[in-house]
C-alpha atoms as one frame of an Amber mdcrd trajectory, in Angstrom:
protein
   2.933 -31.761 -15.514  -0.496 -30.283 -14.930  -1.356 -27.450 -12.522  -2.563
 -29.785  -9.751   0.597 -31.925  -9.833   2.843 -28.883  -9.979   1.145 -27.282
  -7.049   1.180 -30.412  -4.918   4.878 -31.047  -5.730   5.742 -27.526  -4.687
   3.679 -27.836  -1.503   5.628 -30.934  -0.543   8.984 -29.232  -1.061   8.425
 -26.245   1.249   7.995 -26.021   4.991   4.390 -26.116   6.175   4.800 -22.705
   7.851   5.196 -21.125   4.350   2.088 -19.931   2.546   2.169 -20.204  -1.189
   0.575 -17.274  -2.949  -0.147 -18.482  -6.462   0.410 -15.693  -8.998  -2.531
 -15.743 -11.363  -1.371 -13.114 -13.802  -2.628 -13.859 -17.338  -4.154 -17.159
 -16.180  -7.644 -18.242 -17.107 -10.348 -18.830 -14.511 -10.287 -22.577 -15.309
  -6.564 -22.722 -14.377  -7.127 -20.820 -11.163 -10.058 -23.127 -10.339  -7.741
 -26.071 -10.877  -5.151 -24.804  -8.424  -7.829 -24.032  -5.827  -9.110 -27.527
  -6.173  -5.541 -28.753  -5.664  -5.470 -27.030  -2.283  -4.274 -23.464  -2.889
  -5.468 -21.097  -0.254  -4.054 -17.809  -1.502  -4.198 -16.335  -4.999  -2.251
 -13.284  -6.115  -3.344 -10.997  -8.931  -1.477  -8.082 -10.464  -4.383  -5.949
 -11.548  -7.730  -4.987  -9.937  -9.734  -5.408 -13.164  -8.253  -8.816 -13.943
  -9.019 -10.145 -10.404 -12.559  -8.816 -10.607 -13.182 -10.611 -13.933 -11.696
 -13.886 -12.654 -13.625 -13.719  -9.358 -16.880 -13.168 -11.208 -16.188 -16.120
 -13.422 -15.244 -18.376 -10.519 -18.338 -17.375  -8.510 -18.547 -19.084  -5.114
 -15.240 -20.811  -5.643 -13.433 -17.425  -5.465 -14.575 -17.123  -1.847 -12.644
 -20.236  -0.862  -9.287 -18.431  -1.028  -7.616 -15.214   0.158  -7.003 -12.773
  -2.679  -3.737 -10.789  -2.682  -3.057  -7.726  -4.757   0.529  -8.280  -5.862
   0.729  -5.526  -8.446   0.779  -1.750  -8.239  -2.211   0.042  -6.781  -3.334
   3.338  -8.224  -5.287   5.712  -6.003  -8.275   5.595  -8.312  -8.505   1.821
  -7.861  -8.327   1.676  -4.069 -12.083   1.444  -3.440 -12.471  -1.382  -5.938
  -9.348  -3.176  -4.647 -10.601  -3.125  -1.113 -13.857  -4.669  -2.221 -12.169
  -7.677  -3.844  -8.772  -8.227  -2.197  -8.106  -9.636   1.274  -4.472  -8.523
   1.335  -2.558  -5.724  -0.409   1.075  -6.606  -0.869   2.286  -3.447  -2.527
   2.659  -0.664   0.080   5.805   1.232  -0.842   5.117   4.659   0.537   3.009
   6.324   3.239   0.797   8.248   0.823  -0.761   5.077  -0.649  -1.070   3.536
   2.830  -2.869   6.667   4.071  -5.270   6.599   1.116  -6.044   2.912   1.720
  -6.564   3.556   5.445  -9.079   6.322   4.782 -11.212   4.011   2.684 -11.098
   0.686   4.556 -14.290   1.263   6.617 -16.278   2.361   3.560 -15.453  -0.965
   1.999 -17.162  -2.810   4.881 -13.934  -3.969   6.437 -12.289  -2.807   9.623
  -8.749  -3.837   8.841  -6.742  -4.709   5.705  -3.508  -6.759   5.966  -0.667
  -5.275   3.942   2.970  -6.013   3.040   5.647  -3.375   2.715   7.180  -3.586
  -0.748  10.932  -3.227  -0.866  12.675  -2.176  -4.121  15.413  -4.599  -3.271
  17.673  -3.816  -6.281  16.972  -0.058  -5.932  15.861   0.038  -9.529  14.754
   3.483 -10.753  11.813   2.075 -12.744  10.353   0.006  -9.841   8.149   0.956
  -6.978   8.884   0.295  -3.328  10.849   1.488  -0.330  14.610   1.772  -0.714
  16.336  -1.362   0.651  17.606   0.458   3.686  16.638  -0.593   7.194  16.096
   3.001   8.291  13.740   3.862   5.397  11.705   0.696   5.930  11.484   1.127
   9.680  10.448   4.771   9.248   7.571   3.754   6.966   6.499   0.906   9.262
   6.540   3.161  12.362   4.605   5.907  10.594   1.914   3.493   9.457   1.682
   1.806  12.880   1.436   5.150  14.665  -1.125   6.826  12.409  -3.187   4.351
  10.478  -5.644   2.238  12.424  -7.112   0.219   9.578  -3.898  -1.260   8.219
  -2.091  -4.262   9.637   1.423  -4.856   8.386   1.891  -8.573   7.924   5.286
  -8.624   6.317   7.593  -7.581   3.553   7.570  -8.365  -0.117   9.979  -7.787
  -2.967  10.518  -8.545  -6.573  14.029  -9.279  -7.809  15.375  -7.649 -10.947
  14.991  -9.275 -14.320  18.176 -11.326 -14.897  19.240 -14.003 -17.396  20.227
 -16.488 -14.685  17.945 -17.153 -11.656  21.047 -17.785  -9.538  21.872 -14.098
  -9.859  18.697 -13.373  -7.796  19.964 -15.101  -4.689  21.899 -12.046  -3.274
  18.761  -9.889  -3.572  16.574 -12.364  -1.669  19.318 -12.908   0.908  19.373
  -9.133   1.431  15.550  -9.064   1.788  15.782 -11.854   4.355  18.468  -9.964
   6.264  16.275  -6.885   6.298  13.322  -8.920   7.531  15.409 -10.484  10.328
  16.644  -7.098  11.556  13.175  -5.567  11.416  11.479  -8.491  13.154  13.820
  -8.018  16.127  12.990  -4.354  16.580  10.303  -3.186  19.047   7.794  -1.268
  16.923
């Protein structure tokens, strides 16, 4: 199947309230263009420099979608990231959130939507908040109370690398349970 057919098939299989963020990692601009033409509204890129190169190549077409940073964000890339991404999905600690908040206005924006990244399998080599309700709530409350240029839109996670995709289900169930508990709190 081609990209357009794959995207449209996936779109039909999920509820309309779900937004598909198409991961563009290692994809060529032509492939990203094809999925945009198929109806994609949100594109995720792992690295600032890769997103910048693809957006330049796409030109005006790049402005038709929301760009999500779905990879790690280094402090020295924050200014550039804010100029090219509409959403940052990788907030795993207060320090990076604070650094982003300080630079939002300089980027010409007033607010940047973010997602809190949960290290759902508590892997030592992965970034993100521990998968504990208290830790996640503490980070959310601290951001909400102190940072006026960041809007928390949700949670994100990456499951561990496993040989069988079925082994991922418990991790995503746990992430869903965390989301449900947090959504019912009054922050």
